[in-house]
PDB file of C-alpha atoms in Angstrom:
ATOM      1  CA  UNK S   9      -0.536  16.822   5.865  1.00  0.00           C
ATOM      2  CA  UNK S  10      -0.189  14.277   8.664  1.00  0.00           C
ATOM      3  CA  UNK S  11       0.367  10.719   7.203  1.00  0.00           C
ATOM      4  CA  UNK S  12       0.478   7.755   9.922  1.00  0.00           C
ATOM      5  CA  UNK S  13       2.029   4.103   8.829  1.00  0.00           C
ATOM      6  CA  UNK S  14       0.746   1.812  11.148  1.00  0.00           C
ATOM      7  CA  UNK S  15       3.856  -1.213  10.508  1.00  0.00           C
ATOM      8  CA  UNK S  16       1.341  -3.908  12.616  1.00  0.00           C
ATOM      9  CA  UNK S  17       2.918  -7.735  13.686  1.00  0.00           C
ATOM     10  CA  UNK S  18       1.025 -10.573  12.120  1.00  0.00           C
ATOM     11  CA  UNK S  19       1.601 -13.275  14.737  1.00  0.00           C
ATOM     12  CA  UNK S  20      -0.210 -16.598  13.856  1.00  0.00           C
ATOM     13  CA  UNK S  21      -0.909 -17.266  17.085  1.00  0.00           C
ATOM     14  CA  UNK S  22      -2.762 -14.139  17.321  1.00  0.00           C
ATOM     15  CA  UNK S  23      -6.146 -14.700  15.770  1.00  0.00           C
ATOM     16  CA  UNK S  24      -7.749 -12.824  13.185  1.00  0.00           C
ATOM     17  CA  UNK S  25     -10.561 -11.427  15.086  1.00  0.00           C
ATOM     18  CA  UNK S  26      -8.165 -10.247  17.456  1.00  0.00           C
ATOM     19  CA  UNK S  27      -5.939  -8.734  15.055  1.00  0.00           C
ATOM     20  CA  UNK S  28      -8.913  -7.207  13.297  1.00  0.00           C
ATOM     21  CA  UNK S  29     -10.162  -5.649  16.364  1.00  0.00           C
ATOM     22  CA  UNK S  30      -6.167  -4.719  17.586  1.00  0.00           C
ATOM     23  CA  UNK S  31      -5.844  -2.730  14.207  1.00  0.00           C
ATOM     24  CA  UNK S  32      -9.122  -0.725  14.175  1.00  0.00           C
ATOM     25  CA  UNK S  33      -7.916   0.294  17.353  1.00  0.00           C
ATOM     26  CA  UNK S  34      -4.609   1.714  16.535  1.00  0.00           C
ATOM     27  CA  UNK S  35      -6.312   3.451  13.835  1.00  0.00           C
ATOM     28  CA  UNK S  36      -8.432   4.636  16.085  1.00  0.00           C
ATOM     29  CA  UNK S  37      -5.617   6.154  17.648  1.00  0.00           C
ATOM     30  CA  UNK S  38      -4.546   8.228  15.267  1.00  0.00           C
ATOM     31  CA  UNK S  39      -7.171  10.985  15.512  1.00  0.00           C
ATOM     32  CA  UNK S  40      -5.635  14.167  14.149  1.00  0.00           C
ATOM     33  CA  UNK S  41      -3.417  12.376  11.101  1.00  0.00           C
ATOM     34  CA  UNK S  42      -4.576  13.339   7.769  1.00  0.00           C
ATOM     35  CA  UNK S  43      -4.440   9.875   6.323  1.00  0.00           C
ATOM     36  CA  UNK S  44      -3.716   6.043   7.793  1.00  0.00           C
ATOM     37  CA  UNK S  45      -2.115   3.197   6.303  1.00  0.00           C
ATOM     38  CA  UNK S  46      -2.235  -0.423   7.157  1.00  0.00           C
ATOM     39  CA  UNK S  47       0.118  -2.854   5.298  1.00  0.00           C
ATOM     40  CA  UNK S  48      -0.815  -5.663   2.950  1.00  0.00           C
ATOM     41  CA  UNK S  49      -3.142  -9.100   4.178  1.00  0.00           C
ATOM     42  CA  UNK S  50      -2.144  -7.948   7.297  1.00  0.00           C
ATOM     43  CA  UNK S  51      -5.384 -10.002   8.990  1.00  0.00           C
ATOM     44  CA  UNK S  52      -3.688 -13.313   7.902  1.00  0.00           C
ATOM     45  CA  UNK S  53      -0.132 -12.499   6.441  1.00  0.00           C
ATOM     46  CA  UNK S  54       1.194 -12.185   3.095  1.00  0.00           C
ATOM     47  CA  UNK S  55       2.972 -16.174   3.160  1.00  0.00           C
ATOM     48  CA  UNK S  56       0.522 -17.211   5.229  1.00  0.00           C
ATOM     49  CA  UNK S  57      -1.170 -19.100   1.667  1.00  0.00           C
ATOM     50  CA  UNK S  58      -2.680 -22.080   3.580  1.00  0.00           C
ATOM     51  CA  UNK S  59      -5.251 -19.612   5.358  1.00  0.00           C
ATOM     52  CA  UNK S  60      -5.948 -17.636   2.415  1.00  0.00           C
ATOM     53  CA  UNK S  61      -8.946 -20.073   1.358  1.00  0.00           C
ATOM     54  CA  UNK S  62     -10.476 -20.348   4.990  1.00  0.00           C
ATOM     55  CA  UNK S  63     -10.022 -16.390   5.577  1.00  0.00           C
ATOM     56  CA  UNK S  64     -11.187 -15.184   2.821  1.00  0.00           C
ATOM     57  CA  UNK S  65     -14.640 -12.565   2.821  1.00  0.00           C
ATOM     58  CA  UNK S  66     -16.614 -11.122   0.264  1.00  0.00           C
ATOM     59  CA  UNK S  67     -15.716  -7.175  -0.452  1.00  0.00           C
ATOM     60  CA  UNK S  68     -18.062  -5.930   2.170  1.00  0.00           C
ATOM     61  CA  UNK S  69     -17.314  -8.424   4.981  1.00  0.00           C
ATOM     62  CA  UNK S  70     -15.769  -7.985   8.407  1.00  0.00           C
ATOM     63  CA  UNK S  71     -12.544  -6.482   7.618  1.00  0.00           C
ATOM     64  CA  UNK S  72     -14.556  -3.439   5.612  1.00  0.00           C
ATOM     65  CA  UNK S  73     -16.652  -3.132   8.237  1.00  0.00           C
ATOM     66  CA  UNK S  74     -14.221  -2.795  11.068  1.00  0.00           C
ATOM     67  CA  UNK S  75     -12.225  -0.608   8.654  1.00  0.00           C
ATOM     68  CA  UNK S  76     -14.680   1.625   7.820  1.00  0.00           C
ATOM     69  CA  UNK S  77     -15.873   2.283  11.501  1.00  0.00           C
ATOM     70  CA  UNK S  78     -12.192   2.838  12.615  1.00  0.00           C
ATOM     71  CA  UNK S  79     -11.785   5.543   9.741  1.00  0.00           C
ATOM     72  CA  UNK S  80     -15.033   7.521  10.996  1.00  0.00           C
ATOM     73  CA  UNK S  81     -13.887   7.187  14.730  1.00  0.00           C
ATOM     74  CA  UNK S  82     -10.673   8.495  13.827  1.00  0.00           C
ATOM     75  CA  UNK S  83     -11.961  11.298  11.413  1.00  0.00           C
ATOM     76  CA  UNK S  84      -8.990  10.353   8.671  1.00  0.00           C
ATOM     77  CA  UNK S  85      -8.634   9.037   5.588  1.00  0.00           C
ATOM     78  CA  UNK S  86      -7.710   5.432   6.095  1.00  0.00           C
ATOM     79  CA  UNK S  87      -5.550   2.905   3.405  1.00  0.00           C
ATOM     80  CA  UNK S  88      -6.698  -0.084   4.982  1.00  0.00           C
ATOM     81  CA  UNK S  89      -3.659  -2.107   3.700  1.00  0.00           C
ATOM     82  CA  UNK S  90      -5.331  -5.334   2.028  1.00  0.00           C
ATOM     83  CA  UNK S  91      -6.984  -8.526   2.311  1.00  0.00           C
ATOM     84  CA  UNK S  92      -7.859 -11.758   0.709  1.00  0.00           C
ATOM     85  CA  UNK S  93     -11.289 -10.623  -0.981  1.00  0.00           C
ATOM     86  CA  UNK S  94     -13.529 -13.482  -2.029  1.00  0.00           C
ATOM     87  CA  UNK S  95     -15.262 -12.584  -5.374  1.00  0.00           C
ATOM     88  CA  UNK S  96     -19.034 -13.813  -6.647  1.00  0.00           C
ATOM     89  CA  UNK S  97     -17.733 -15.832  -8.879  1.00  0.00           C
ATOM     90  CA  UNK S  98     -15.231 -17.474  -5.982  1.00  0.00           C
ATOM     91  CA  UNK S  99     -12.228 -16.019  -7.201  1.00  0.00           C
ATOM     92  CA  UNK S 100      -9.787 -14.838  -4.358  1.00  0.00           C
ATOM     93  CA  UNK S 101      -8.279 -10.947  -4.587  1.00  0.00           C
ATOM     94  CA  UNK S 102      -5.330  -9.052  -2.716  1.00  0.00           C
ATOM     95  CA  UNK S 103      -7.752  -6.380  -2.649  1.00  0.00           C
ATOM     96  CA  UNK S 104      -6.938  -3.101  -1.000  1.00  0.00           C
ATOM     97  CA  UNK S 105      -9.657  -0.278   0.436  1.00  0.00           C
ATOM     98  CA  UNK S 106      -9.613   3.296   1.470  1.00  0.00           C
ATOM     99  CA  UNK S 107     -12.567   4.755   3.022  1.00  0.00           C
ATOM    100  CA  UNK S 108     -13.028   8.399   3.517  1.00  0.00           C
ATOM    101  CA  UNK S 109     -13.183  10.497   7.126  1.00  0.00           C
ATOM    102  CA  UNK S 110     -16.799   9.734   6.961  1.00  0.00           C
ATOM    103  CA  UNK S 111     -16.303   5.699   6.928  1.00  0.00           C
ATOM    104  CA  UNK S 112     -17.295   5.852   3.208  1.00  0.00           C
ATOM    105  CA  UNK S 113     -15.290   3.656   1.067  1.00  0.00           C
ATOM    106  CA  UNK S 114     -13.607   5.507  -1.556  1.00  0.00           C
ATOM    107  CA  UNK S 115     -11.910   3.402  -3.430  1.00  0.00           C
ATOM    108  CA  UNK S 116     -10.659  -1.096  -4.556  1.00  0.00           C
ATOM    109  CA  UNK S 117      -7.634  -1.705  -5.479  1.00  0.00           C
ATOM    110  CA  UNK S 118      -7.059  -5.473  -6.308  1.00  0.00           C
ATOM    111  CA  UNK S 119      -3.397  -6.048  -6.703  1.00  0.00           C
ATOM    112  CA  UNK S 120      -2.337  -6.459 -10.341  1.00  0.00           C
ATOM    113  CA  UNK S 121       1.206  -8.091  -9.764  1.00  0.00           C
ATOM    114  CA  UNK S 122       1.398 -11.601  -7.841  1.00  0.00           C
ATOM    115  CA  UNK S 123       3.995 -12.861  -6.399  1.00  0.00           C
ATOM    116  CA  UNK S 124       4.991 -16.784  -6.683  1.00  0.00           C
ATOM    117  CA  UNK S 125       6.730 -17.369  -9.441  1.00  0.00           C
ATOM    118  CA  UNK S 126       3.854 -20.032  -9.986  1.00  0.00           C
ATOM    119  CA  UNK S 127       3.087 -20.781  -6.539  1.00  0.00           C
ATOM    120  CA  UNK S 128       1.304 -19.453  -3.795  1.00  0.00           C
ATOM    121  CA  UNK S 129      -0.214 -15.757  -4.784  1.00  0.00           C
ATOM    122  CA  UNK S 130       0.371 -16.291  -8.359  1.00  0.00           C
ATOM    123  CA  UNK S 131      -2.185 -19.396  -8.642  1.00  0.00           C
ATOM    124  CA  UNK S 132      -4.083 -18.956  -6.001  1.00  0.00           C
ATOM    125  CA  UNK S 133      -5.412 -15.365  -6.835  1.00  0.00           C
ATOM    126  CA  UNK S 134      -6.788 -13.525  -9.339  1.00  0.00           C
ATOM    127  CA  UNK S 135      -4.674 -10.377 -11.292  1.00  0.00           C
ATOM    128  CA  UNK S 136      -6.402  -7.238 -11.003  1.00  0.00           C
ATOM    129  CA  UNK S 137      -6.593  -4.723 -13.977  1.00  0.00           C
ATOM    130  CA  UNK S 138      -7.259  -1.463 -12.966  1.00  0.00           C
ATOM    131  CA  UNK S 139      -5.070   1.110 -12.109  1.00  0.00           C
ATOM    132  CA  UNK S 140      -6.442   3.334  -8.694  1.00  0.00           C
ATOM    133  CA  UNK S 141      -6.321   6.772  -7.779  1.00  0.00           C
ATOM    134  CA  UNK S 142      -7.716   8.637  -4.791  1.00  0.00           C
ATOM    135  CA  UNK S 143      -8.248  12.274  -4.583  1.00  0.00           C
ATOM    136  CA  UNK S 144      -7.602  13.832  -1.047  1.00  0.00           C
ATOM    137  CA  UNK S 145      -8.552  17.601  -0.297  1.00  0.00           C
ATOM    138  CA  UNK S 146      -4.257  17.933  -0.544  1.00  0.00           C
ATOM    139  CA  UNK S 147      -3.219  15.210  -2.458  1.00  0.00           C
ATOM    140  CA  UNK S 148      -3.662  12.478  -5.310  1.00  0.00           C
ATOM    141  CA  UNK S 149      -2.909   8.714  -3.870  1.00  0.00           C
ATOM    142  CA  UNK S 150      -1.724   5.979  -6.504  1.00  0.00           C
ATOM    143  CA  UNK S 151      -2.158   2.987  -4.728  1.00  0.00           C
ATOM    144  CA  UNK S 152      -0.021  -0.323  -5.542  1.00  0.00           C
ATOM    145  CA  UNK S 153       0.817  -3.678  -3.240  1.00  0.00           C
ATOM    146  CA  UNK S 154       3.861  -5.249  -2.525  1.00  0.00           C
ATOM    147  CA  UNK S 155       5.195  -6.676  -5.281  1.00  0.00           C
ATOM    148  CA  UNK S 156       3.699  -3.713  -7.532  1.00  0.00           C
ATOM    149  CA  UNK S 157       7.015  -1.671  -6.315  1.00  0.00           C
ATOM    150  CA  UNK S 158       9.016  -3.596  -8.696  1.00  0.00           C
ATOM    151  CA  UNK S 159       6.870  -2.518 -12.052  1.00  0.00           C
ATOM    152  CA  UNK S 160       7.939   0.977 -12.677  1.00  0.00           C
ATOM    153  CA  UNK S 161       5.274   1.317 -15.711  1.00  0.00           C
ATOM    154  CA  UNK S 162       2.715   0.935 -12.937  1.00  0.00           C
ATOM    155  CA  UNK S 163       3.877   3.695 -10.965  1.00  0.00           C
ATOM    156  CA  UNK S 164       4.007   6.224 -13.864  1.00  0.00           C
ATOM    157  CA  UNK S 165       0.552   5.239 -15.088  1.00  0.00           C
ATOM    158  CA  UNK S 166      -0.563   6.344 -11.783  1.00  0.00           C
ATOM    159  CA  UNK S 167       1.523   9.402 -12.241  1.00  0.00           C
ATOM    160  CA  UNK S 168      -0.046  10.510 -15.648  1.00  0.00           C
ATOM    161  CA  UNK S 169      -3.703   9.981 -13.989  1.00  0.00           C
ATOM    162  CA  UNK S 170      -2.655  12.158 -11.240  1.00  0.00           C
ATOM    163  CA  UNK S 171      -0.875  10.672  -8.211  1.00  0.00           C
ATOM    164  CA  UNK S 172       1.378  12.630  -6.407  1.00  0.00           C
ATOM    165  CA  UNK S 173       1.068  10.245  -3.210  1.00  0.00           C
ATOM    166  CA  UNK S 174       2.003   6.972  -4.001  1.00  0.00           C
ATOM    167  CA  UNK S 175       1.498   4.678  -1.410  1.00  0.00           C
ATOM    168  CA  UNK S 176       2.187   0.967  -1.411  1.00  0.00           C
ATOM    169  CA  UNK S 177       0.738  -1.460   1.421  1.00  0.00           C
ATOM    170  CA  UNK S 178       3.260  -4.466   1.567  1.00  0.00           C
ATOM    171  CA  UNK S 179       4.426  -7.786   3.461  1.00  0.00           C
ATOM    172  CA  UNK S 180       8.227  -7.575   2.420  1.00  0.00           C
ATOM    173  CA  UNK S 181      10.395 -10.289   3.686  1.00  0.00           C
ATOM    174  CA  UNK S 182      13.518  -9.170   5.275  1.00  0.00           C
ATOM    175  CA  UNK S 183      16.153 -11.077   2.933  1.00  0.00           C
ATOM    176  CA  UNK S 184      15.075  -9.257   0.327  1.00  0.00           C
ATOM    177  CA  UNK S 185      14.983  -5.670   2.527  1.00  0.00           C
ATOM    178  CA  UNK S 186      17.900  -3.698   0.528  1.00  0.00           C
ATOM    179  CA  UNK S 187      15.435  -3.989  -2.896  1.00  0.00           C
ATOM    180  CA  UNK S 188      11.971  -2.371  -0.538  1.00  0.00           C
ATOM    181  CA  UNK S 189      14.447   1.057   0.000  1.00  0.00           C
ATOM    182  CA  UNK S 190      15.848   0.921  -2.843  1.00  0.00           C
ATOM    183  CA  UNK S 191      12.602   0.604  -4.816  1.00  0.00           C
ATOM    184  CA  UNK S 192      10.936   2.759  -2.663  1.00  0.00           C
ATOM    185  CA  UNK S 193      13.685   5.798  -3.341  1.00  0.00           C
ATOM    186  CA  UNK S 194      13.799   4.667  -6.821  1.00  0.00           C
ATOM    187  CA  UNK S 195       9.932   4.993  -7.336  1.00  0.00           C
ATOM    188  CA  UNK S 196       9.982   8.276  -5.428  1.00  0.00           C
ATOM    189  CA  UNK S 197      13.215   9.758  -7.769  1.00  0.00           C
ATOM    190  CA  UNK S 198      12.157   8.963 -10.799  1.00  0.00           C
ATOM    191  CA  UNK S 199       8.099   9.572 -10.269  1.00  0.00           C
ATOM    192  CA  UNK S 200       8.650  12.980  -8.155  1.00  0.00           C
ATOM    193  CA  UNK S 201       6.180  11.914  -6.223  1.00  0.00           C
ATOM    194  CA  UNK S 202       6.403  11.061  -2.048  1.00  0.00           C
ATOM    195  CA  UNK S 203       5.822   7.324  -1.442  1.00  0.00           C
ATOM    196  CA  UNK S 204       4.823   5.806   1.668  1.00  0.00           C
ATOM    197  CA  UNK S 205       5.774   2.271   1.934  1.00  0.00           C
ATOM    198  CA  UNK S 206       4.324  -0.055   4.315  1.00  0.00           C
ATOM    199  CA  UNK S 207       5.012  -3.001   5.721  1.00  0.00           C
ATOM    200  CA  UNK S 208       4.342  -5.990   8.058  1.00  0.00           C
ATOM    201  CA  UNK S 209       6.211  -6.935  11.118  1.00  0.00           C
ATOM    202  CA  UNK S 210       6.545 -10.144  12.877  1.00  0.00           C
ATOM    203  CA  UNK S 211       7.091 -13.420  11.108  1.00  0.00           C
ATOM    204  CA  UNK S 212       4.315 -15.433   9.307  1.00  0.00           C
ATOM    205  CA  UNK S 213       4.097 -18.439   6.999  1.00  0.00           C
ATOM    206  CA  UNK S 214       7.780 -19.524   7.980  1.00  0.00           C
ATOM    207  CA  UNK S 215       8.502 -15.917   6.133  1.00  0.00           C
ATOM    208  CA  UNK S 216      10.018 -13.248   8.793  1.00  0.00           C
ATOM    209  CA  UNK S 217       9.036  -9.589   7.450  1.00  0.00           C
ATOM    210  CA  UNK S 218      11.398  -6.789   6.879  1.00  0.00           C
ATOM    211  CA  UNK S 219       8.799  -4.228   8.819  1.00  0.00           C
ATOM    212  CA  UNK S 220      11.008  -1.083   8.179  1.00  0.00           C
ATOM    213  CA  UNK S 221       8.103   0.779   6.108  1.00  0.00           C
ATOM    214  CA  UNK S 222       9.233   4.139   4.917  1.00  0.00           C
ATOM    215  CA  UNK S 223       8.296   7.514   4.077  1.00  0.00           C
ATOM    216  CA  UNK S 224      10.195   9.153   0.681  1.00  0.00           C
ATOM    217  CA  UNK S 225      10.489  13.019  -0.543  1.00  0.00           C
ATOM    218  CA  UNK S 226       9.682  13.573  -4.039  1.00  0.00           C
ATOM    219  CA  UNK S 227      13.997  13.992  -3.949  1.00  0.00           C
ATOM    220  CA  UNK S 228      14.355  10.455  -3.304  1.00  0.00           C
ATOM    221  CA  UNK S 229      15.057  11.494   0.602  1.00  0.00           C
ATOM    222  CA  UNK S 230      13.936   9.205   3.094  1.00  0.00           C
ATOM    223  CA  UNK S 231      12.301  11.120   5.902  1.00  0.00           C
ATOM    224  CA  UNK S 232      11.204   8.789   8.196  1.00  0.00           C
ATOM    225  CA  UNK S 233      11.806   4.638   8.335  1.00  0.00           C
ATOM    226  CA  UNK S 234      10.759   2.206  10.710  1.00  0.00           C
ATOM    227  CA  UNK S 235      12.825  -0.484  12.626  1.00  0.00           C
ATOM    228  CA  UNK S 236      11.998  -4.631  12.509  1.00  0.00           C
ATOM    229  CA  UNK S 237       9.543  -4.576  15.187  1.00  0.00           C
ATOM    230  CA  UNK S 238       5.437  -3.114  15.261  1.00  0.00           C
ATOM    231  CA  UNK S 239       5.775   0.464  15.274  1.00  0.00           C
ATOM    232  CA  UNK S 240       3.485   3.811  13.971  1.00  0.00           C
ATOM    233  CA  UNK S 241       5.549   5.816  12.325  1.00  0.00           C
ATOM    234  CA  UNK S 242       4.038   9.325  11.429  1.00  0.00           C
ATOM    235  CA  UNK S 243       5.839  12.198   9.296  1.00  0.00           C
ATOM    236  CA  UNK S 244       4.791  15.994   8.327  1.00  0.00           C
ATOM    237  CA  UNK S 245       4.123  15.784   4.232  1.00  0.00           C
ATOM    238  CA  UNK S 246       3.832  18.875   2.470  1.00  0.00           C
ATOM    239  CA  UNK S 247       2.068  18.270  -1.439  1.00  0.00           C
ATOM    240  CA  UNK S 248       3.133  21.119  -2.523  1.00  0.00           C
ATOM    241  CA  UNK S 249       6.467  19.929  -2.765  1.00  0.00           C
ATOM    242  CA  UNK S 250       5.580  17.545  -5.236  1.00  0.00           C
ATOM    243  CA  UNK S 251       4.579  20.465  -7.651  1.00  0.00           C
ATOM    244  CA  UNK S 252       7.336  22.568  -7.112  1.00  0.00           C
ATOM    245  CA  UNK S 253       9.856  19.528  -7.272  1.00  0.00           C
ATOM    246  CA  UNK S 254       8.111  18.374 -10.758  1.00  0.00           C
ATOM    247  CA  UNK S 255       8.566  22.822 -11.426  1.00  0.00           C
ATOM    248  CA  UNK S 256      12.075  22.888 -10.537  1.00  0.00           C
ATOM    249  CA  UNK S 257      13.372  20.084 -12.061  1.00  0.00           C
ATOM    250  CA  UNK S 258      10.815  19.292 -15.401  1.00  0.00           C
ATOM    251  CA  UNK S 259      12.193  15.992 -15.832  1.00  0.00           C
ATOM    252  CA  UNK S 260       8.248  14.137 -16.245  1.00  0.00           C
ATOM    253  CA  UNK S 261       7.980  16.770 -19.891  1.00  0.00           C
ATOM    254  CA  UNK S 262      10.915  15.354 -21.419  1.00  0.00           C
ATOM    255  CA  UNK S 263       9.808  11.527 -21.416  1.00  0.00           C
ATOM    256  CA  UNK S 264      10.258  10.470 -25.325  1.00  0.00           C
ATOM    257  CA  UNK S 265       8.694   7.080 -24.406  1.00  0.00           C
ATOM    258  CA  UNK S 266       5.753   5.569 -23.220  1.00  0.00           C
ATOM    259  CA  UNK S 267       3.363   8.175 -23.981  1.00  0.00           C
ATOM    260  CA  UNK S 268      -0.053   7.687 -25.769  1.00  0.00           C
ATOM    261  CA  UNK S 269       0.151   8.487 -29.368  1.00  0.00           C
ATOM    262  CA  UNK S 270      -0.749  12.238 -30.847  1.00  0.00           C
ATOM    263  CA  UNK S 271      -4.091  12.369 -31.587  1.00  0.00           C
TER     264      UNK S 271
END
């Protein structure tokens, strides 16, 4: 299974029409990859707060529709990272979409965890509830966003409804880049599941990104990460590793904790 992380540069001199169109392109590009991802708000930057309000679109506005078009001209799944969703009731989402080789969308994923420590994210948008899943022909995706990575419990509810792909679209700053590896191989270790981290390059809202997205075994080994600046990176996943890794070394049977009650 060919998975593509497309690590794009927000610029905000770059508008978001262009950026829109740039991205759909490079997905574009990817014909022959199994599944594309695109990192978090990447149309207007994670920090980027004081556009959030003027940038925001309803679920099926012009980012899904660019999205989904890109993900039938390329023929591949597509994780279209996120943006800021506008609900009917006026309340603004981190909302994440995948849409099927056929352009269909697939899946929502509004990001439950916001980041702000009262500020920014955290009042300005509203807390999903809903954990996601997405079944491939190879593989189950658990999707989570940025600040997700550091809520363990999230990760292994999408491991008991069957992820074995977790993948986690995100606009990491770079001073805090040592905790997005380590949390990555953490959630990877103790899940035994691969996850596919990725980020934003570039610098936005005063914030400069970490970029460095990353690919992780179901061993905790990192087999592929990115460098500061916009890159693709692509890696060679195999599912069935996750299987025989979770086979080989049974450590998910022996949790004691956590688990729903007997019945």
């Amino acid at each position: 299974m060919r998975a593509s992380l497309i690590q794009i540069a927000v610029d905000p001199d770059e508008s978001v029409e262009a950026r829109r169109a740039r991205a759909a392109s490079l997905v574009v590009a990817q014909q022959g990859a199994d599944l594309v991802v695109l990192p978090e708000l990447w149309p207007v930057g994670a920090f980027a707060y004081t556009a959030f309000e003027a940038e925001a679109e309803p679920l099926e506005g012009p980012t899904h529709e660019v999205m989904a078009k890109a993900a039938a001209e390329a023929g591949t799944w597509l994780h279209a990272g996120s943006f800021v969703e506008r609900a009917d009731d006026g309340t603004l989402y981190n909302t994440g979409l995948v849409f099927s080789p056929r352009g269909e969308r697939t899946a929502v994923y509004r990001k439950i965890h916001r980041f702000g420590f009262d500020r920014g994210e955290a009042v300005m948008m509203g807390a999903g509830e809903e954990l996601v899943t997405v079944a491939l022909p190879d593989t189950t995706l658990g999707l989570a966003t940025c600040y997700d990575l550091r809520f363990p419990e999230q990760f292994r509810g999408l491991v008991d409804a069957g992820a074995e792909t977790l993948v986690v679209a995100a606009g990491w700053p770079e001073r805090r880049r040592s905790h997005w590896t380590l949390l990555a191989q953490a959630r990877a270790v103790e899940n035994q599941a691969y996850v596919l981290g990725v980020g934003t390059a570039g610098t936005h809202g005063d914030v400069q990104q970490a970029g460095h997205s990353i690919v992780v075994d179901p061993w905790g080994e990192v087999l592929a990460q990115a460098g500061a600046d916009e890159e693709i990176l692509t890696v060679e996943l195999d599912p069935a590793k996750v299987r025989a890794t979770r086979e080989q070394f049974p450590a998910l049977k022996d949790r004691r904790l956590g688990l729903a009650p007997p019945h």
